[in-house]
């Protein structure tokens, strides 16, 4: 888990995952609140049982306040 300071003072908490599918499952299990995805990830997410994935219209970092973001890691296929 990593907390990232931002210029806007929004506090972001990152939760690591081994791959982008694990990120989707962490969102489903409420271990993470959001994950950046590609269109094919959204299609995959739509097939996960008991899911309620939605598109969040985020315009600035303040709108992420209090949420946990899931990433596979620096220079990996999801995030950063």
mmCIF file of N, CA and C in Angstrom:
data_model
loop_
_atom_site.group_PDB
_atom_site.id
_atom_site.type_symbol
_atom_site.label_atom_id
_atom_site.label_comp_id
_atom_site.label_asym_id
_atom_site.label_seq_id
_atom_site.Cartn_x
_atom_site.Cartn_y
_atom_site.Cartn_z
ATOM 1 N N UNK A 1 0.848 -1.156 0.000
ATOM 2 C CA UNK A 1 0.000 0.000 0.000
ATOM 3 C C UNK A 1 0.902 1.230 0.000
ATOM 4 N N UNK A 2 0.548 2.226 -0.806
ATOM 5 C CA UNK A 2 1.353 3.425 -0.951
ATOM 6 C C UNK A 2 0.450 4.635 -0.878
ATOM 7 N N UNK A 3 0.817 5.607 -0.063
ATOM 8 C CA UNK A 3 0.074 6.861 -0.016
ATOM 9 C C UNK A 3 0.868 7.899 -0.781
ATOM 10 N N UNK A 4 0.197 8.605 -1.689
ATOM 11 C CA UNK A 4 0.858 9.543 -2.578
ATOM 12 C C UNK A 4 0.410 10.963 -2.269
ATOM 13 N N UNK A 5 1.352 11.861 -1.888
ATOM 14 C CA UNK A 5 0.968 13.257 -1.676
ATOM 15 C C UNK A 5 0.747 13.939 -3.031
ATOM 16 N N UNK A 6 -0.195 14.861 -3.093
ATOM 17 C CA UNK A 6 -0.479 15.577 -4.330
ATOM 18 C C UNK A 6 -0.481 17.070 -4.074
ATOM 19 N N UNK A 7 -0.335 17.859 -5.134
ATOM 20 C CA UNK A 7 -0.379 19.313 -5.007
ATOM 21 C C UNK A 7 -1.727 19.782 -4.479
ATOM 22 N N UNK A 8 -2.779 19.076 -4.819
ATOM 23 C CA UNK A 8 -4.120 19.482 -4.398
ATOM 24 C C UNK A 8 -4.435 19.055 -2.968
ATOM 25 N N UNK A 9 -3.506 18.369 -2.323
ATOM 26 C CA UNK A 9 -3.672 17.866 -0.953
ATOM 27 C C UNK A 9 -4.639 16.690 -0.871
ATOM 28 N N UNK A 10 -5.091 16.178 -2.015
ATOM 29 C CA UNK A 10 -5.912 14.970 -2.004
ATOM 30 C C UNK A 10 -4.995 13.813 -1.632
ATOM 31 N N UNK A 11 -5.433 12.961 -0.757
ATOM 32 C CA UNK A 11 -4.618 11.825 -0.334
ATOM 33 C C UNK A 11 -5.056 10.593 -1.105
ATOM 34 N N UNK A 12 -4.128 10.013 -1.850
ATOM 35 C CA UNK A 12 -4.412 8.822 -2.636
ATOM 36 C C UNK A 12 -3.726 7.632 -1.994
ATOM 37 N N UNK A 13 -4.428 6.539 -1.920
ATOM 38 C CA UNK A 13 -3.864 5.308 -1.372
ATOM 39 C C UNK A 13 -3.867 4.271 -2.481
ATOM 40 N N UNK A 14 -2.703 3.767 -2.837
ATOM 41 C CA UNK A 14 -2.584 2.791 -3.919
ATOM 42 C C UNK A 14 -2.470 1.381 -3.354
ATOM 43 N N UNK A 15 -3.177 0.461 -3.975
ATOM 44 C CA UNK A 15 -3.154 -0.946 -3.596
ATOM 45 C C UNK A 15 -2.542 -1.712 -4.766
ATOM 46 N N UNK A 16 -1.495 -2.470 -4.515
ATOM 47 C CA UNK A 16 -0.811 -3.197 -5.590
ATOM 48 C C UNK A 16 -1.564 -4.466 -5.977
ATOM 49 N N UNK A 17 -1.415 -4.853 -7.229
ATOM 50 C CA UNK A 17 -1.992 -6.101 -7.732
ATOM 51 C C UNK A 17 -1.002 -6.720 -8.708
ATOM 52 N N UNK A 18 -1.134 -8.014 -8.930
ATOM 53 C CA UNK A 18 -0.188 -8.694 -9.818
ATOM 54 C C UNK A 18 -0.484 -8.411 -11.288
ATOM 55 N N UNK A 19 -1.765 -8.153 -11.630
ATOM 56 C CA UNK A 19 -2.119 -7.823 -13.010
ATOM 57 C C UNK A 19 -3.433 -7.054 -13.023
ATOM 58 N N UNK A 20 -3.870 -6.628 -14.205
ATOM 59 C CA UNK A 20 -5.066 -5.784 -14.289
ATOM 60 C C UNK A 20 -6.344 -6.542 -13.947
ATOM 61 N N UNK A 21 -6.363 -7.848 -14.159
ATOM 62 C CA UNK A 21 -7.531 -8.641 -13.770
ATOM 63 C C UNK A 21 -7.649 -8.671 -12.249
ATOM 64 N N UNK A 22 -6.525 -8.828 -11.561
ATOM 65 C CA UNK A 22 -6.564 -8.794 -10.096
ATOM 66 C C UNK A 22 -7.045 -7.425 -9.603
ATOM 67 N N UNK A 23 -6.685 -6.366 -10.305
ATOM 68 C CA UNK A 23 -7.189 -5.032 -9.939
ATOM 69 C C UNK A 23 -8.717 -4.998 -10.021
ATOM 70 N N UNK A 24 -9.275 -5.573 -11.069
ATOM 71 C CA UNK A 24 -10.734 -5.594 -11.206
ATOM 72 C C UNK A 24 -11.372 -6.367 -10.056
ATOM 73 N N UNK A 25 -10.776 -7.491 -9.687
ATOM 74 C CA UNK A 25 -11.318 -8.270 -8.574
ATOM 75 C C UNK A 25 -11.172 -7.532 -7.246
ATOM 76 N N UNK A 26 -10.109 -6.748 -7.086
ATOM 77 C CA UNK A 26 -9.971 -5.961 -5.858
ATOM 78 C C UNK A 26 -11.063 -4.896 -5.772
ATOM 79 N N UNK A 27 -11.425 -4.321 -6.903
ATOM 80 C CA UNK A 27 -12.537 -3.364 -6.909
ATOM 81 C C UNK A 27 -13.829 -4.096 -6.549
ATOM 82 N N UNK A 28 -14.039 -5.264 -7.130
ATOM 83 C CA UNK A 28 -15.248 -6.040 -6.835
ATOM 84 C C UNK A 28 -15.336 -6.383 -5.351
ATOM 85 N N UNK A 29 -14.214 -6.707 -4.731
ATOM 86 C CA UNK A 29 -14.184 -7.091 -3.320
ATOM 87 C C UNK A 29 -14.100 -5.885 -2.377
ATOM 88 N N UNK A 30 -14.176 -4.676 -2.937
ATOM 89 C CA UNK A 30 -14.129 -3.425 -2.158
ATOM 90 C C UNK A 30 -12.779 -3.223 -1.459
ATOM 91 N N UNK A 31 -11.725 -3.845 -1.995
ATOM 92 C CA UNK A 31 -10.377 -3.613 -1.478
ATOM 93 C C UNK A 31 -9.747 -2.406 -2.168
ATOM 94 N N UNK A 32 -10.300 -2.027 -3.311
ATOM 95 C CA UNK A 32 -9.894 -0.831 -4.048
ATOM 96 C C UNK A 32 -11.166 -0.168 -4.561
ATOM 97 N N UNK A 33 -11.104 1.137 -4.780
ATOM 98 C CA UNK A 33 -12.273 1.882 -5.239
ATOM 99 C C UNK A 33 -12.248 2.173 -6.730
ATOM 100 N N UNK A 34 -11.064 2.246 -7.309
ATOM 101 C CA UNK A 34 -10.982 2.557 -8.728
ATOM 102 C C UNK A 34 -9.731 1.955 -9.337
ATOM 103 N N UNK A 35 -9.792 1.798 -10.658
ATOM 104 C CA UNK A 35 -8.663 1.277 -11.415
ATOM 105 C C UNK A 35 -8.753 1.883 -12.816
ATOM 106 N N UNK A 36 -7.628 2.396 -13.349
ATOM 107 C CA UNK A 36 -7.658 2.877 -14.735
ATOM 108 C C UNK A 36 -7.717 1.666 -15.666
ATOM 109 N N UNK A 37 -8.616 1.694 -16.640
ATOM 110 C CA UNK A 37 -8.788 0.530 -17.513
ATOM 111 C C UNK A 37 -8.835 0.932 -18.978
ATOM 112 N N UNK A 38 -8.584 -0.043 -19.816
ATOM 113 C CA UNK A 38 -8.742 0.077 -21.258
ATOM 114 C C UNK A 38 -10.106 -0.509 -21.615
ATOM 115 N N UNK A 39 -10.599 -0.259 -22.843
ATOM 116 C CA UNK A 39 -11.914 -0.793 -23.231
ATOM 117 C C UNK A 39 -12.043 -2.300 -23.047
ATOM 118 N N UNK A 40 -10.995 -3.050 -23.358
ATOM 119 C CA UNK A 40 -11.096 -4.507 -23.205
ATOM 120 C C UNK A 40 -11.231 -4.913 -21.740
ATOM 121 N N UNK A 41 -10.674 -4.097 -20.831
ATOM 122 C CA UNK A 41 -10.829 -4.374 -19.404
ATOM 123 C C UNK A 41 -12.276 -4.157 -18.974
ATOM 124 N N UNK A 42 -12.915 -3.130 -19.519
ATOM 125 C CA UNK A 42 -14.323 -2.877 -19.188
ATOM 126 C C UNK A 42 -15.193 -4.035 -19.676
ATOM 127 N N UNK A 43 -14.884 -4.558 -20.855
ATOM 128 C CA UNK A 43 -15.630 -5.712 -21.355
ATOM 129 C C UNK A 43 -15.453 -6.895 -20.408
ATOM 130 N N UNK A 44 -14.218 -7.161 -20.018
ATOM 131 C CA UNK A 44 -13.946 -8.261 -19.088
ATOM 132 C C UNK A 44 -14.687 -8.040 -17.775
ATOM 133 N N UNK A 45 -14.658 -6.812 -17.264
ATOM 134 C CA UNK A 45 -15.325 -6.494 -15.997
ATOM 135 C C UNK A 45 -16.825 -6.746 -16.086
ATOM 136 N N UNK A 46 -17.405 -6.521 -17.261
ATOM 137 C CA UNK A 46 -18.853 -6.731 -17.405
ATOM 138 C C UNK A 46 -19.233 -8.198 -17.262
ATOM 139 N N UNK A 47 -18.277 -9.101 -17.395
ATOM 140 C CA UNK A 47 -18.532 -10.544 -17.275
ATOM 141 C C UNK A 47 -18.293 -11.072 -15.861
ATOM 142 N N UNK A 48 -17.790 -10.232 -14.961
ATOM 143 C CA UNK A 48 -17.541 -10.659 -13.583
ATOM 144 C C UNK A 48 -18.869 -10.669 -12.825
ATOM 145 N N UNK A 49 -19.229 -11.789 -12.184
ATOM 146 C CA UNK A 49 -20.497 -11.857 -11.446
ATOM 147 C C UNK A 49 -20.551 -10.831 -10.306
ATOM 148 N N UNK A 50 -21.754 -10.345 -10.036
ATOM 149 C CA UNK A 50 -22.001 -9.420 -8.925
ATOM 150 C C UNK A 50 -21.147 -8.160 -9.004
ATOM 151 N N UNK A 51 -20.935 -7.677 -10.198
ATOM 152 C CA UNK A 51 -20.124 -6.475 -10.354
ATOM 153 C C UNK A 51 -21.024 -5.256 -10.515
ATOM 154 N N UNK A 52 -20.479 -4.109 -10.154
ATOM 155 C CA UNK A 52 -21.191 -2.850 -10.371
ATOM 156 C C UNK A 52 -20.198 -1.773 -10.800
ATOM 157 N N UNK A 53 -19.344 -2.121 -11.757
ATOM 158 C CA UNK A 53 -18.344 -1.183 -12.248
ATOM 159 C C UNK A 53 -19.036 -0.046 -12.995
ATOM 160 N N UNK A 54 -18.583 1.165 -12.765
ATOM 161 C CA UNK A 54 -19.146 2.328 -13.449
ATOM 162 C C UNK A 54 -18.015 3.239 -13.906
ATOM 163 N N UNK A 55 -18.323 4.074 -14.862
ATOM 164 C CA UNK A 55 -17.388 5.078 -15.348
ATOM 165 C C UNK A 55 -17.491 6.295 -14.441
ATOM 166 N N UNK A 56 -16.363 6.721 -13.869
ATOM 167 C CA UNK A 56 -16.360 7.900 -13.001
ATOM 168 C C UNK A 56 -15.879 9.113 -13.785
ATOM 169 N N UNK A 57 -16.685 10.161 -13.864
ATOM 170 C CA UNK A 57 -16.247 11.388 -14.544
ATOM 171 C C UNK A 57 -15.330 12.199 -13.626
ATOM 172 N N UNK A 58 -14.056 11.888 -13.626
ATOM 173 C CA UNK A 58 -13.091 12.548 -12.744
ATOM 174 C C UNK A 58 -12.391 13.657 -13.517
ATOM 175 N N UNK A 59 -12.479 14.878 -12.984
ATOM 176 C CA UNK A 59 -11.880 16.030 -13.653
ATOM 177 C C UNK A 59 -10.670 16.588 -12.925
ATOM 178 N N UNK A 60 -10.498 16.241 -11.654
ATOM 179 C CA UNK A 60 -9.333 16.709 -10.905
ATOM 180 C C UNK A 60 -9.059 15.743 -9.755
ATOM 181 N N UNK A 61 -7.883 15.878 -9.165
ATOM 182 C CA UNK A 61 -7.477 14.948 -8.105
ATOM 183 C C UNK A 61 -8.344 15.046 -6.862
ATOM 184 N N UNK A 62 -8.935 16.203 -6.602
ATOM 185 C CA UNK A 62 -9.784 16.344 -5.421
ATOM 186 C C UNK A 62 -10.969 15.384 -5.462
ATOM 187 N N UNK A 63 -11.423 15.010 -6.653
ATOM 188 C CA UNK A 63 -12.548 14.080 -6.775
ATOM 189 C C UNK A 63 -12.153 12.646 -6.407
ATOM 190 N N UNK A 64 -10.866 12.397 -6.252
ATOM 191 C CA UNK A 64 -10.392 11.075 -5.847
ATOM 192 C C UNK A 64 -10.195 10.969 -4.343
ATOM 193 N N UNK A 65 -10.441 12.049 -3.626
ATOM 194 C CA UNK A 65 -10.176 12.100 -2.187
ATOM 195 C C UNK A 65 -10.849 10.939 -1.456
ATOM 196 N N UNK A 66 -10.040 10.219 -0.686
ATOM 197 C CA UNK A 66 -10.558 9.124 0.128
ATOM 198 C C UNK A 66 -10.725 7.802 -0.596
ATOM 199 N N UNK A 67 -10.399 7.739 -1.896
ATOM 200 C CA UNK A 67 -10.553 6.502 -2.653
ATOM 201 C C UNK A 67 -9.230 5.748 -2.737
ATOM 202 N N UNK A 68 -9.307 4.419 -2.869
ATOM 203 C CA UNK A 68 -8.120 3.584 -3.065
ATOM 204 C C UNK A 68 -8.032 3.230 -4.544
ATOM 205 N N UNK A 69 -6.855 3.391 -5.123
ATOM 206 C CA UNK A 69 -6.623 3.081 -6.525
ATOM 207 C C UNK A 69 -5.778 1.813 -6.622
ATOM 208 N N UNK A 70 -6.090 0.954 -7.577
ATOM 209 C CA UNK A 70 -5.345 -0.291 -7.751
ATOM 210 C C UNK A 70 -4.482 -0.202 -9.005
ATOM 211 N N UNK A 71 -3.187 -0.575 -8.883
ATOM 212 C CA UNK A 71 -2.250 -0.552 -10.004
ATOM 213 C C UNK A 71 -1.360 -1.784 -9.933
ATOM 214 N N UNK A 72 -0.940 -2.239 -11.099
ATOM 215 C CA UNK A 72 -0.036 -3.386 -11.128
ATOM 216 C C UNK A 72 1.384 -2.984 -10.787
ATOM 217 N N UNK A 73 1.725 -1.721 -10.920
ATOM 218 C CA UNK A 73 3.054 -1.242 -10.543
ATOM 219 C C UNK A 73 3.658 -0.318 -11.577
ATOM 220 N N UNK A 74 4.745 0.306 -11.200
ATOM 221 C CA UNK A 74 5.436 1.240 -12.078
ATOM 222 C C UNK A 74 5.933 0.517 -13.327
ATOM 223 N N UNK A 75 5.696 1.138 -14.487
ATOM 224 C CA UNK A 75 6.113 0.590 -15.791
ATOM 225 C C UNK A 75 5.504 -0.772 -16.101
ATOM 226 N N UNK A 76 4.349 -1.064 -15.538
ATOM 227 C CA UNK A 76 3.644 -2.306 -15.847
ATOM 228 C C UNK A 76 2.440 -1.951 -16.706
ATOM 229 N N UNK A 77 1.592 -2.922 -17.033
ATOM 230 C CA UNK A 77 0.552 -2.711 -18.034
ATOM 231 C C UNK A 77 -0.654 -1.891 -17.593
ATOM 232 N N UNK A 78 -0.847 -1.631 -16.305
ATOM 233 C CA UNK A 78 -1.969 -0.808 -15.848
ATOM 234 C C UNK A 78 -1.419 0.249 -14.911
ATOM 235 N N UNK A 79 -1.853 1.457 -15.087
ATOM 236 C CA UNK A 79 -1.470 2.525 -14.167
ATOM 237 C C UNK A 79 -0.224 3.259 -14.587
ATOM 238 N N UNK A 80 0.196 4.121 -13.717
ATOM 239 C CA UNK A 80 1.388 4.966 -13.864
ATOM 240 C C UNK A 80 1.714 5.272 -15.303
#
